[in-house]
Short mmCIF file of C-alpha atoms in Angstrom, two decimals:
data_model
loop_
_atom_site.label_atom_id
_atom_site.label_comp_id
_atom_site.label_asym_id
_atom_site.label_seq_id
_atom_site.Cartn_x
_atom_site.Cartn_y
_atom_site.Cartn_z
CA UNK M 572 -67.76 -7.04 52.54
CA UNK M 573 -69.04 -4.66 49.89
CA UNK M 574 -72.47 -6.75 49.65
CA UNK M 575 -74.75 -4.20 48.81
CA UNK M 576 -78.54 -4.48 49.53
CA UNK M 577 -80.31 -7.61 47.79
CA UNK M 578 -83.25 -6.02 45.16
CA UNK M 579 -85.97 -8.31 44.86
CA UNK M 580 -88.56 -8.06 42.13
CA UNK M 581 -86.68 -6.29 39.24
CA UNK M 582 -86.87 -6.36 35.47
CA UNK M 583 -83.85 -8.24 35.46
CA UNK M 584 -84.33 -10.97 38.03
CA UNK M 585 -88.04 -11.76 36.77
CA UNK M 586 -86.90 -11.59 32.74
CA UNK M 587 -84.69 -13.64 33.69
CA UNK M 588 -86.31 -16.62 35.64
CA UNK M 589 -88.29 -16.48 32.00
CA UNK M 590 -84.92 -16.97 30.32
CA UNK M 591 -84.21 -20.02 32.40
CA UNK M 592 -86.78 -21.74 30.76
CA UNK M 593 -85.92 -21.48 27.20
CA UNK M 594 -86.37 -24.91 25.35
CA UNK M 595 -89.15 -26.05 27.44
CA UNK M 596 -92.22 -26.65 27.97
CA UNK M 597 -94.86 -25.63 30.66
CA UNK M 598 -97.72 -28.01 31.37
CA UNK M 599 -101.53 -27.06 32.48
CA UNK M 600 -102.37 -29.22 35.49
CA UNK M 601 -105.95 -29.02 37.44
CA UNK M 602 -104.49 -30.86 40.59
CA UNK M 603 -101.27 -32.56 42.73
CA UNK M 604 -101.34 -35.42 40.52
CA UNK M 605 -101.24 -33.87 37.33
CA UNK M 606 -98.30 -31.38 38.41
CA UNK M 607 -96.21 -35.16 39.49
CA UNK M 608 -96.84 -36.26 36.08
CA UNK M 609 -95.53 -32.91 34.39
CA UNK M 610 -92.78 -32.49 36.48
CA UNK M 611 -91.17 -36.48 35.89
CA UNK M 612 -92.03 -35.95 32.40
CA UNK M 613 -90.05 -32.89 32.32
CA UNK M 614 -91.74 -29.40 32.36
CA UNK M 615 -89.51 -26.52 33.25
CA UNK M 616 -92.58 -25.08 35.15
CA UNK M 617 -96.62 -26.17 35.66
CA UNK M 618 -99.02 -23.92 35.34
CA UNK M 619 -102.40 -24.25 38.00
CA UNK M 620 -105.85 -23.70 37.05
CA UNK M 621 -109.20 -25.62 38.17
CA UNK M 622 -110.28 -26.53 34.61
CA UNK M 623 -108.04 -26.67 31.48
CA UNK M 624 -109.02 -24.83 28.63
CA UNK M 625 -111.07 -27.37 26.60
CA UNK M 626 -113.18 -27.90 29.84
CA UNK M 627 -114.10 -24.29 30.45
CA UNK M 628 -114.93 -24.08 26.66
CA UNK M 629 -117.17 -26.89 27.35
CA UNK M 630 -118.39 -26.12 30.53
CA UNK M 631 -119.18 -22.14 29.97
CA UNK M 632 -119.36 -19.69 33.03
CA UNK M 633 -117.43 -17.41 34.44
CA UNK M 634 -113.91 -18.68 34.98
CA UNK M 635 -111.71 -17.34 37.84
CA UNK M 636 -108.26 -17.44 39.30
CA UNK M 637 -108.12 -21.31 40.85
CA UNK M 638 -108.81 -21.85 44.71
CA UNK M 639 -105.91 -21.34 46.70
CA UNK M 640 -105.90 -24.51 48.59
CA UNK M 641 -105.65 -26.17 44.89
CA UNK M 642 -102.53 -23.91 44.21
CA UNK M 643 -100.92 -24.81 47.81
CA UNK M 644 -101.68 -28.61 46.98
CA UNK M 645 -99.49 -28.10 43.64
CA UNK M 646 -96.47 -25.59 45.11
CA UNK M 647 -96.42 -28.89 47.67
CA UNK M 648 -96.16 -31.20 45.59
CA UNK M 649 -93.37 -29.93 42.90
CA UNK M 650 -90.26 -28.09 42.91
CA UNK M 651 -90.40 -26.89 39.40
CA UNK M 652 -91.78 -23.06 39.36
CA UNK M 653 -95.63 -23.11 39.39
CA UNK M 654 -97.46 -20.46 37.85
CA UNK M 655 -101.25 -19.23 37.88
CA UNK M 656 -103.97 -17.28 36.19
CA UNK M 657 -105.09 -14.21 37.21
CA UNK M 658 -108.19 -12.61 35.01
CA UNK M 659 -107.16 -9.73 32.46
CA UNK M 660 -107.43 -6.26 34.76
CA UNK M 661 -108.03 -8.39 38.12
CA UNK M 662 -105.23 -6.87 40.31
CA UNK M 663 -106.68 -8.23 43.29
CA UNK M 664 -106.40 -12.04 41.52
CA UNK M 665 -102.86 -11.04 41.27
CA UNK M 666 -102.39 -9.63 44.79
CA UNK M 667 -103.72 -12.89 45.91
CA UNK M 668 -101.48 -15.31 43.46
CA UNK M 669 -98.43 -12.95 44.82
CA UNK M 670 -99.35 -14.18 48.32
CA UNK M 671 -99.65 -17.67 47.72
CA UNK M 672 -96.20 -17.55 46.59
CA UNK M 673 -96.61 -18.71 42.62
CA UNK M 674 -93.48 -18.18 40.87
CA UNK M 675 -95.04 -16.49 37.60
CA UNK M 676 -98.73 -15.03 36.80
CA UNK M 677 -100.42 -15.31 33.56
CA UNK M 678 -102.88 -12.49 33.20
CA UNK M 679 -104.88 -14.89 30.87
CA UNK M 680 -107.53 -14.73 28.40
CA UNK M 681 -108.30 -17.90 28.88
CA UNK M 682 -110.28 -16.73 32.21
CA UNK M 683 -113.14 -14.81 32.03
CA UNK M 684 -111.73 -10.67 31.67
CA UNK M 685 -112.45 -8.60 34.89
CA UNK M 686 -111.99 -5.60 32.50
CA UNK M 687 -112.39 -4.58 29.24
CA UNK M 688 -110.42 -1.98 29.22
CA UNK M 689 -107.26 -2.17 31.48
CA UNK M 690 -104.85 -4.80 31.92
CA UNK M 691 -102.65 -5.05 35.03
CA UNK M 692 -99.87 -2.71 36.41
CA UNK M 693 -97.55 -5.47 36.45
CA UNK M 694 -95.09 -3.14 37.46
CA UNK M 695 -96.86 -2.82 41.03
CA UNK M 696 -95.66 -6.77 41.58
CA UNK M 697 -92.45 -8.41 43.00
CA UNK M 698 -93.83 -11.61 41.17
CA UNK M 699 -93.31 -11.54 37.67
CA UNK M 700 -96.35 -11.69 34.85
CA UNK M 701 -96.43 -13.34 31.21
CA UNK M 702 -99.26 -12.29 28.99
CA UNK M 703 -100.70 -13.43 26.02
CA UNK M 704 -100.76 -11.46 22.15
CA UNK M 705 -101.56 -11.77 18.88
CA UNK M 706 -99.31 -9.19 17.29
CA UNK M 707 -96.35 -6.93 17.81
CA UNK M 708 -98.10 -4.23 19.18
CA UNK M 709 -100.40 -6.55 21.78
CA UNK M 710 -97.24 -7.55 22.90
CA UNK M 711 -95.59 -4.53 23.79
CA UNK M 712 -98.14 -2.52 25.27
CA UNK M 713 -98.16 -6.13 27.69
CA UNK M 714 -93.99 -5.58 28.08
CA UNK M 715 -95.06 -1.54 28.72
CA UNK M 716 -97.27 -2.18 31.43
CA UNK M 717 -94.59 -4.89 33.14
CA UNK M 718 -94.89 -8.02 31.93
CA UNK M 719 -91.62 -9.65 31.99
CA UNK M 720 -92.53 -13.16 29.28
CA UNK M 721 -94.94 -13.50 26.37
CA UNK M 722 -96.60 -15.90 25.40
CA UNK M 723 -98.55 -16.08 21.91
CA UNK M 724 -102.31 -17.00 22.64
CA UNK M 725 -103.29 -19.32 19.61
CA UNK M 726 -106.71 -20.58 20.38
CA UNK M 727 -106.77 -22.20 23.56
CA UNK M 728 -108.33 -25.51 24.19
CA UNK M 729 -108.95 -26.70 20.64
CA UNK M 730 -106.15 -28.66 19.94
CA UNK M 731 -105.90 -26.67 16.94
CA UNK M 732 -102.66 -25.45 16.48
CA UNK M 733 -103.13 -22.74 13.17
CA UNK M 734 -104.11 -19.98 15.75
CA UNK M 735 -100.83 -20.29 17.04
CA UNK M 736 -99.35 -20.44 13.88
CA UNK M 737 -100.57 -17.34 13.04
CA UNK M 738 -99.82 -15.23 16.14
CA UNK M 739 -95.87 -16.49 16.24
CA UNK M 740 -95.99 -15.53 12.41
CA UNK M 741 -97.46 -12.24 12.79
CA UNK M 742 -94.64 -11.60 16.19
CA UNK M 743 -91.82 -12.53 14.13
CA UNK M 744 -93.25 -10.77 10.69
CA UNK M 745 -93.91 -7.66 13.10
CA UNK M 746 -90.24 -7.65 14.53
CA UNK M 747 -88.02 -8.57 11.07
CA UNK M 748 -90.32 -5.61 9.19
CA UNK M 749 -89.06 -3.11 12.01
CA UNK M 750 -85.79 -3.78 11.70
CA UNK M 751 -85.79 -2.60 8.04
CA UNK M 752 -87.22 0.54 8.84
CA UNK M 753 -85.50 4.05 9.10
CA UNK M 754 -85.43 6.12 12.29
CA UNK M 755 -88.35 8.38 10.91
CA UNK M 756 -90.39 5.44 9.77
CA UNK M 757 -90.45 4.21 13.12
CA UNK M 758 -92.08 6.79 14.97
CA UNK M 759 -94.60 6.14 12.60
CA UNK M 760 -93.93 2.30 13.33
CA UNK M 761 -94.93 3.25 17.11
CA UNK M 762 -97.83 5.08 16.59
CA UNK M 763 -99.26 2.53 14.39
CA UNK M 764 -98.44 -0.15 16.89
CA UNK M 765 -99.96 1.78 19.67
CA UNK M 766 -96.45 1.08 21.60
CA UNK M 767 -93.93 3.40 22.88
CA UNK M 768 -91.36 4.43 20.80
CA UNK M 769 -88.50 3.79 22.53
CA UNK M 770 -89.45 0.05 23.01
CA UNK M 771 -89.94 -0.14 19.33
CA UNK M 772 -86.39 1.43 18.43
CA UNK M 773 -84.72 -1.13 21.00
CA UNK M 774 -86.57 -3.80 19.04
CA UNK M 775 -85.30 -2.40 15.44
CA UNK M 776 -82.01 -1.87 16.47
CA UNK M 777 -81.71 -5.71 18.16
CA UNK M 778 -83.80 -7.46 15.78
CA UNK M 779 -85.82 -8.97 18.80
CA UNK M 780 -88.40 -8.89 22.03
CA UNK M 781 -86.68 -7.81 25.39
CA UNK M 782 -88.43 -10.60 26.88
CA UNK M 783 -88.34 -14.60 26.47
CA UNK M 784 -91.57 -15.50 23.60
CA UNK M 785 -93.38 -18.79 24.18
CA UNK M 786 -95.94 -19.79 21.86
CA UNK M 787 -99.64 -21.68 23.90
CA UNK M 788 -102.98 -22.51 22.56
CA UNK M 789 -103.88 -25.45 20.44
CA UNK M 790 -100.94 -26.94 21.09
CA UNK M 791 -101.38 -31.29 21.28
CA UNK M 792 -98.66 -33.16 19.36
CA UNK M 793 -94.82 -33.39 19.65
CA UNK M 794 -95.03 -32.44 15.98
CA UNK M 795 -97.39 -28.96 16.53
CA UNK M 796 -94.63 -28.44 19.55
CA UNK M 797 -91.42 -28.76 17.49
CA UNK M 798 -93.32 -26.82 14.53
CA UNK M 799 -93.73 -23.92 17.21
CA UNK M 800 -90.02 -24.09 17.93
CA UNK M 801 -88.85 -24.40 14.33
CA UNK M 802 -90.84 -21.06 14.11
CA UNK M 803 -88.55 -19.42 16.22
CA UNK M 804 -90.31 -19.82 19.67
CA UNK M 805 -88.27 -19.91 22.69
CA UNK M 806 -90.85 -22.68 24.62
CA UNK M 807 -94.21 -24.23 24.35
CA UNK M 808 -97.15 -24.21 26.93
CA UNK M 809 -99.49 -26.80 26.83
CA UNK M 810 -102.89 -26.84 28.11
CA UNK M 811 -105.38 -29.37 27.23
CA UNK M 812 -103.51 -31.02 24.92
CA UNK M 813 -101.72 -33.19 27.54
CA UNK M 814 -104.77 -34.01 30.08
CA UNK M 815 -107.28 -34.15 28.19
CA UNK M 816 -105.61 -36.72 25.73
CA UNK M 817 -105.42 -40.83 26.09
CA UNK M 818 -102.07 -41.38 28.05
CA UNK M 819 -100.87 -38.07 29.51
CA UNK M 820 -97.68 -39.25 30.84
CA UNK M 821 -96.42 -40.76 27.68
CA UNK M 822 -97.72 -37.48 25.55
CA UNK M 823 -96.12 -35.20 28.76
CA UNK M 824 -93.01 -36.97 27.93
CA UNK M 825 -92.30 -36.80 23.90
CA UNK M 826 -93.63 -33.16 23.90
CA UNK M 827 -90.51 -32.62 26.14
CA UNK M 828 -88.23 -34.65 24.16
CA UNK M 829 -89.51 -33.32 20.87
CA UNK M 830 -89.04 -29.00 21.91
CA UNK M 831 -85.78 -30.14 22.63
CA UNK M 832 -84.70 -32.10 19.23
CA UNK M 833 -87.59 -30.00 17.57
CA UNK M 834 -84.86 -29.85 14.38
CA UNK M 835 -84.39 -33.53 14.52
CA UNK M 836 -86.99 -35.41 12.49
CA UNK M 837 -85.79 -38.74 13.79
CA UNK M 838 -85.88 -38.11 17.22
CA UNK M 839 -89.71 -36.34 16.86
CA UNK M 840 -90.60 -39.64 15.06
CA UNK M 841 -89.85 -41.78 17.87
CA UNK M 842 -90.60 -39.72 20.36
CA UNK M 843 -94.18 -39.69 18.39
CA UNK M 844 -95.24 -43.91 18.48
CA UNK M 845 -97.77 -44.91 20.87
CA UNK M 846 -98.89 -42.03 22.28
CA UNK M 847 -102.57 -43.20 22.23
CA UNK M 848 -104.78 -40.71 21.11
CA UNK M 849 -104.58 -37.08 20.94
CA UNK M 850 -106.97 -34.85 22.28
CA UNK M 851 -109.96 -34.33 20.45
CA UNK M 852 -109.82 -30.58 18.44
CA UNK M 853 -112.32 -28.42 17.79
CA UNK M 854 -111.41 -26.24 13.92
CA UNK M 855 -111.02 -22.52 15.32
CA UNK M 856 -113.38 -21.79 12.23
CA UNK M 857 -115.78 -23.83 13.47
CA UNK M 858 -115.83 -21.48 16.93
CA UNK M 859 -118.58 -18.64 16.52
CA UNK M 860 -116.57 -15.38 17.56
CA UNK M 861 -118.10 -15.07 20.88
CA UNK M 862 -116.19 -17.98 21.80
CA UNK M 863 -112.68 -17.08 20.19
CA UNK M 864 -110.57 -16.57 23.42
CA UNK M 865 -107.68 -14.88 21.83
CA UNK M 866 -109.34 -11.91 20.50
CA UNK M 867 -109.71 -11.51 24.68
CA UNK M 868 -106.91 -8.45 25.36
CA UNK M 869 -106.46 -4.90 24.27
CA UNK C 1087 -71.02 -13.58 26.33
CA UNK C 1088 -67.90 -16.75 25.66
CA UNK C 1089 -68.36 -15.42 21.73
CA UNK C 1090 -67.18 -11.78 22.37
CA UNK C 1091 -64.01 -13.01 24.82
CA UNK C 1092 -63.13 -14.85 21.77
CA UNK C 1093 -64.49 -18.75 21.89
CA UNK C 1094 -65.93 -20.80 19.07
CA UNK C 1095 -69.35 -21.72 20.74
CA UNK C 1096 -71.43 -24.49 19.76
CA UNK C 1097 -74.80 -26.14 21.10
CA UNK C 1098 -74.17 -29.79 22.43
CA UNK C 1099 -77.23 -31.95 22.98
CA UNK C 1100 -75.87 -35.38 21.86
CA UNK C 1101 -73.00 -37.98 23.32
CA UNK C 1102 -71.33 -37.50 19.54
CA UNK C 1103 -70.86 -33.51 19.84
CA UNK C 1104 -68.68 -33.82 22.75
CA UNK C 1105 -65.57 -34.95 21.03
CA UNK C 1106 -66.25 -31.55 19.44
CA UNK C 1107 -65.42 -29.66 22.50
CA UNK C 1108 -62.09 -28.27 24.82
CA UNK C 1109 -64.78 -26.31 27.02
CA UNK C 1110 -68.59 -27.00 28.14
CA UNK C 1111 -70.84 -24.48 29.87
CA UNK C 1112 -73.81 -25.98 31.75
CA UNK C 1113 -76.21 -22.69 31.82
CA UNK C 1114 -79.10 -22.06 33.85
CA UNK C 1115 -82.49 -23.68 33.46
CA UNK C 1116 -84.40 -26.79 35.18
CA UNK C 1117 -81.89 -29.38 36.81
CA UNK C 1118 -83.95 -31.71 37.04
CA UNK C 1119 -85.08 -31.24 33.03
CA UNK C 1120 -81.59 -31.22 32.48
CA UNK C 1121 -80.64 -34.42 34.02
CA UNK C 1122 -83.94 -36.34 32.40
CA UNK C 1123 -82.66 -35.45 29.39
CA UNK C 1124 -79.52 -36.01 29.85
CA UNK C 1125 -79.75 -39.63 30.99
CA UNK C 1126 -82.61 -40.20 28.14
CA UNK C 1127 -80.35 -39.40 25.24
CA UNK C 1128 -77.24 -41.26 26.04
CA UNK C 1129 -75.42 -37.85 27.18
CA UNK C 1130 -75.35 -38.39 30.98
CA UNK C 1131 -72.09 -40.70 31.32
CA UNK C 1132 -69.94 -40.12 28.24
CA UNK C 1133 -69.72 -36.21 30.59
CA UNK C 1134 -69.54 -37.54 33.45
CA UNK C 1135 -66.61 -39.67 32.24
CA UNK C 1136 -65.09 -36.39 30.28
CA UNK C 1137 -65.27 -34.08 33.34
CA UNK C 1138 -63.44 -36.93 35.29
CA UNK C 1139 -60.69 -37.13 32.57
CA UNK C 1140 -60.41 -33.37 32.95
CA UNK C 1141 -62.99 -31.65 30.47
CA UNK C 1142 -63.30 -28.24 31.80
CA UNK C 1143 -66.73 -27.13 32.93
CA UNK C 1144 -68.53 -24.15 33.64
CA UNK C 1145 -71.82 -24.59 35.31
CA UNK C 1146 -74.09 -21.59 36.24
CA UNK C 1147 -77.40 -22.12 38.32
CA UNK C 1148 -79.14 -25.75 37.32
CA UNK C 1149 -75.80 -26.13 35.76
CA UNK C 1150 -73.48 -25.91 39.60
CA UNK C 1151 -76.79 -28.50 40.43
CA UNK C 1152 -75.34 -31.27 37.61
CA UNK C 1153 -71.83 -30.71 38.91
CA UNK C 1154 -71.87 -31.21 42.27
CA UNK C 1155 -71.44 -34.83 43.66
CA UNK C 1156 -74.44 -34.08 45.80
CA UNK C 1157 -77.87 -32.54 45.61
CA UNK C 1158 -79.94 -31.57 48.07
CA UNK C 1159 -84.12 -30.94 47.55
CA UNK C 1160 -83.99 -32.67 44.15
CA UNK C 1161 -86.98 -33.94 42.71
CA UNK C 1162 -87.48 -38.17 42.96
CA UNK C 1163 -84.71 -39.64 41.34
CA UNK C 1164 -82.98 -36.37 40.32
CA UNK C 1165 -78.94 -37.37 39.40
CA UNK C 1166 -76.12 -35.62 38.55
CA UNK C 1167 -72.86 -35.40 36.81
CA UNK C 1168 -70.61 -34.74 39.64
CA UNK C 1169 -67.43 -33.40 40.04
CA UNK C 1170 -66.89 -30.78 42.27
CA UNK C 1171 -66.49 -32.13 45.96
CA UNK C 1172 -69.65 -30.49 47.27
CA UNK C 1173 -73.46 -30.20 48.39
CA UNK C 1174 -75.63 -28.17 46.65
CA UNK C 1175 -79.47 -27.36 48.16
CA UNK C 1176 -81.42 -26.99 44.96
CA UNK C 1177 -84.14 -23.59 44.94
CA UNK C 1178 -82.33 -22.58 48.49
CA UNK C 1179 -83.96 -19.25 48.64
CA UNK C 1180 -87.83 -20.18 47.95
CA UNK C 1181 -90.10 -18.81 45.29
CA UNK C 1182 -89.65 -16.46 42.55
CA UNK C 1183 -90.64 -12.99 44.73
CA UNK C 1184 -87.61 -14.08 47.02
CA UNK C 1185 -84.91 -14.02 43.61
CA UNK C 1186 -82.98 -11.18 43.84
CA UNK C 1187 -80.08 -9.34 42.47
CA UNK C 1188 -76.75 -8.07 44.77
CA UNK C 1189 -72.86 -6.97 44.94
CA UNK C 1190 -70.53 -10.28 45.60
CA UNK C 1191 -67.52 -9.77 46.46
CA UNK C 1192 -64.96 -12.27 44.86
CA UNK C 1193 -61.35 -12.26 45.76
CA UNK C 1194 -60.20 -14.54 42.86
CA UNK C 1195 -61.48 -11.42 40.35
CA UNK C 1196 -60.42 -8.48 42.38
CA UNK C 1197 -62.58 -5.12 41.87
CA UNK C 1198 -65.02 -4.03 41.46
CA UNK C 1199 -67.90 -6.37 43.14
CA UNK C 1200 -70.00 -8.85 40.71
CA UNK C 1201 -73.25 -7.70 40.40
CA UNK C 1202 -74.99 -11.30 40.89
CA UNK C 1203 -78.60 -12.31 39.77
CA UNK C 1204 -80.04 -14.99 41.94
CA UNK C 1205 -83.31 -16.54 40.27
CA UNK C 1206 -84.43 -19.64 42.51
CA UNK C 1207 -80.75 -19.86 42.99
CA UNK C 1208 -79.05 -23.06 44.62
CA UNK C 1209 -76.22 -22.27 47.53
CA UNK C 1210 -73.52 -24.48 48.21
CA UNK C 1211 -74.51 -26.05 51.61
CA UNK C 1212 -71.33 -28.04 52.22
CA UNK C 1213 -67.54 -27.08 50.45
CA UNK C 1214 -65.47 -30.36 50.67
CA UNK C 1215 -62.12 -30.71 50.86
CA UNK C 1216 -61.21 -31.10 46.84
CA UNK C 1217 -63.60 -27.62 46.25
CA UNK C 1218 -62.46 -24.49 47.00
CA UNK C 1219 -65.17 -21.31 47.64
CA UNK C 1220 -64.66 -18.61 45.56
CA UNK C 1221 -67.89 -16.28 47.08
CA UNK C 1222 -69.98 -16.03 49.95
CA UNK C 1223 -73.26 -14.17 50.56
CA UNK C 1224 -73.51 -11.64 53.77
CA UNK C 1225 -74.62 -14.34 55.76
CA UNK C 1226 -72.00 -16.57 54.82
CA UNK C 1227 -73.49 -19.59 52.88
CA UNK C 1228 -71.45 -20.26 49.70
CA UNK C 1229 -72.74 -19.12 46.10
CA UNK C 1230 -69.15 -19.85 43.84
CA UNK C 1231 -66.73 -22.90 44.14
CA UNK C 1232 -64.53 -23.84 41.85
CA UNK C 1233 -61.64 -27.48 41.80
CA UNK C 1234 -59.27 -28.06 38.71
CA UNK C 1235 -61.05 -27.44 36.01
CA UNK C 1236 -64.45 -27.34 37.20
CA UNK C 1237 -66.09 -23.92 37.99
CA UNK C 1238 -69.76 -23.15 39.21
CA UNK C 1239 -71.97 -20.13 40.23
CA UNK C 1240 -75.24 -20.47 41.66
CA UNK C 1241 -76.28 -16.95 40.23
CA UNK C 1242 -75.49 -15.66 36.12
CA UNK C 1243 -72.73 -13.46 35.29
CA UNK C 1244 -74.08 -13.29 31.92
CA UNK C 1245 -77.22 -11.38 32.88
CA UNK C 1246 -75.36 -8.52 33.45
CA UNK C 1247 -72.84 -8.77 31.05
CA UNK C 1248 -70.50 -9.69 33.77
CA UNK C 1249 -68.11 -11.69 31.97
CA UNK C 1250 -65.18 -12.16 34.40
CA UNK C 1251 -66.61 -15.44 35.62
CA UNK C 1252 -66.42 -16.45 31.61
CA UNK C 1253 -62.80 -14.92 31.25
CA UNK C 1254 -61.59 -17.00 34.13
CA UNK C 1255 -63.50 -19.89 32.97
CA UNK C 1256 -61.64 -20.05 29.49
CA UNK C 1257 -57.96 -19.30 31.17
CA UNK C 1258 -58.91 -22.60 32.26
CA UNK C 1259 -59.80 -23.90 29.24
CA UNK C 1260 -56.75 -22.57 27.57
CA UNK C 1261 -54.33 -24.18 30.24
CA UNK C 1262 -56.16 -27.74 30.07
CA UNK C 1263 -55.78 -28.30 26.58
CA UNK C 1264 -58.27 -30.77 26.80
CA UNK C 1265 -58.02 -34.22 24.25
CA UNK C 1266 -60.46 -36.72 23.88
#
């Protein structure tokens, strides 16, 4: 028997439980019955928080990683991968989410930052991270300090998608313009993207992130989710767009079916009848800057 | 991975791309997903019905899951294709921080060892008589089976750019011949 000893917790093995869920979509759910719904609809993987996005906009405070007797309740009740928030910089959050057993953390602007200058060591972790950006660079100083999935941040809880828009077209802008540069551009390239060089030569020479993209915030139709995949994203979250909208089961359900026929205009046209309605959306230019949750992260 | 050993590879999602196909790998992902959509769009029996007239199939991870005649820890209603004369425990190993990677040894592709990733892996609980175990773990529970022309691993060759398992795979391809 030449079984060697079994690593746990390495690039490869948490990249890759990030690869497994290509094509889908991962649903924000505030309790058991919520995480049901997602998972018969379909999710490849719930996400657990105490208020969704469009209710801590409303509500205001400070918002923190969720209760861990809510998380328990939700690891109970599915058998899809659950993940949960930890603040940006709060390591203990983490330490605690690690213990509870979640299968991913998201190191999340949408909770209240526990520092403005540092994010996580995700490399300290055996459970892997995905963290939210705006650009290139955002993103790989995330995949430099560990983070092993990204997810572009739109503007969460809004249920306006043109955030997200902009961040996946910025990502994949970012990535084609390296690729046409020369080797001595690029160290320019790196410097400019406050990224290490090395990670930006891997990305110029293959054309692509080393980790699995999703796109999230503002997210609410199976039309805004198929437009995310026709934009080259490799899954959707969605937060408040599901709950907070008039039949979450039948919405849960088409935004499945339309990520994965998101380049069949028929099938997103069925999938898209009697949904009720969607959830109400704030205009991000309506949101005074204070209140722009993606510009959270450094 | 099938590309660079030579295949034409294409993406099925619908009943009408099968006819398409001598070959079908069932990669990793969310069983459960997979078998939802599966059933939704019409896809579920016409495969079912091609892996009993001898389609060969590949399944890695989820994909051993919709092979196996039974599953074991499946969500509510959770189906599968079948095929391969065996019990499979969905997520056997628990959360994420308990994935891990490891040398297999498998006797059907000599040396060296395959370096195996295991993300929320399944195991083959029972091997039936038709299925034949191609693997086992240290502690014995079964992680590769294969019968005809059906072959599953509940960990992915094609993380490491292992691509025995995929070799193997389409010498069975090649020798079925499969028709429509």
């Amino acid at each position: 028997m030449t079984e060697t000893t079994s690593a746990f917790g390495s690039s490869r093995v948490k990249r890759g439980l990030a690869d497994m869920m290509k094509g889908g979509v991962i649903m924000d759910v505030v309790n058991a019955e919520q995480a049901r719904i997602a998972e018969d609809a379909g999710a490849v993987a719930v996400m657990a928080l105490e208020r969704v996005p469009a209710d801590i906009r409303s509500q205001g405070g400070v918002a923190r990683m969720s209760d861990p007797d809510l998380i328990d309740s939700i690891i109970a009740e599915v058998s899809i991968p659950v993940m949960a928030k930890a603040r940006i910089g709060h390591f203990v959050e983490a330490q605690i989410l690690q213990a509870l057993n979640v299968d991913y953390i998201d190191e999340s602007e949408v909770l209240s930052p526990a520092d403005y200058v540092n994010h996580i060591d995700k490399w300290n972790f055996t459970v892997p991270f995905v963290c939210g950006a705006t650009n290139l660079g955002e993103a790989l100083r995330r995949i430099t300090e560990g983070a092993a999935m990204i997810r572009s941040k739109g503007e969460a809880g809004t249920g306006d998608v043109s955030e997200a828009m902009k961040h996946i077209r910025t990502i994949k802008g970012e990535v084609a313009r390296l690729a046409g540069l020369s080797k001595d551009e690029l160290y320019v390239a790196a410097k400019e993207l406050q990224a290490p060089y090395e990670l930006v030569a891997e990305i110029a020479a293959t054309g692509k992130l080393p980790v699995v993209l999703f796109v999230a915030g503002g997210v609410a139709t199976p039309a805004d989710a198929a437009l995310m995949m026709q934009m080259g994203a490799d899954g959707v979250f969605v937060g408040s767009g599901i709950f907070k909208s008039g039949n979450p089961q039948a919405r849960a359900n088409a935004i499945v079916k339309a990520v994965t026929f998101y380049d069949d205009p028929s099938v997103i046209a069925s999938v898209s009848r009697g949904l009720g309605e969607a959830m109400v959306g704030i205009n991000v230019s309506d949101l005074a800057a204070p209140h722009r949750l993606s510009e959270r992260g450094w | 991975m099938l590309r660079s050993l030579g295949a034409d590879v294409e993406l099925i999602r619908r009943p009408e791309e099968l006819a398409r196909i001598s070959g079908l790998v069932i990669p990793g992902g969310e069983s459960s997903v997979m078998d939802k959509l599966a059933r939704a769009f019409g896809l579920a029996d016409p495969l079912a019905e091609a892996v009993r007239s001898g389609l060969p199939v590949y399944g890695t991870c989820a994909g051993l899951i919709m092979l196996a005649d039974t599953v074991i820890d499946g969500i509510r209603g959770q189906q599968t294709i079948g095929g391969l004369d065996i019990a499979v425990r969905r997520n056997a190993f628990g959360s994420q921080t308990l994935s891990f990677e490891t040398d297999l040894d498998v006797p059907v592709l000599g040396d060296p060892a395959v370096h195996a990733v295991f993300i929320r892996a399944p195991v083959v609980e029972t091997v039936g008589p038709s299925a034949r175990a191609l693997a086992t773990l240290s502690d014995g529970r079964c992680v590769a089976v294969e019968q005809d022309n059906l072959l599953g691993t509940s960990f992915h060759p094609e993380i490491t750019g292992e691509y025995r398992f995929h070799e193997y795979f389409l010498q069975k391809v090649a020798a079925a011949n499969f028709r429509h």
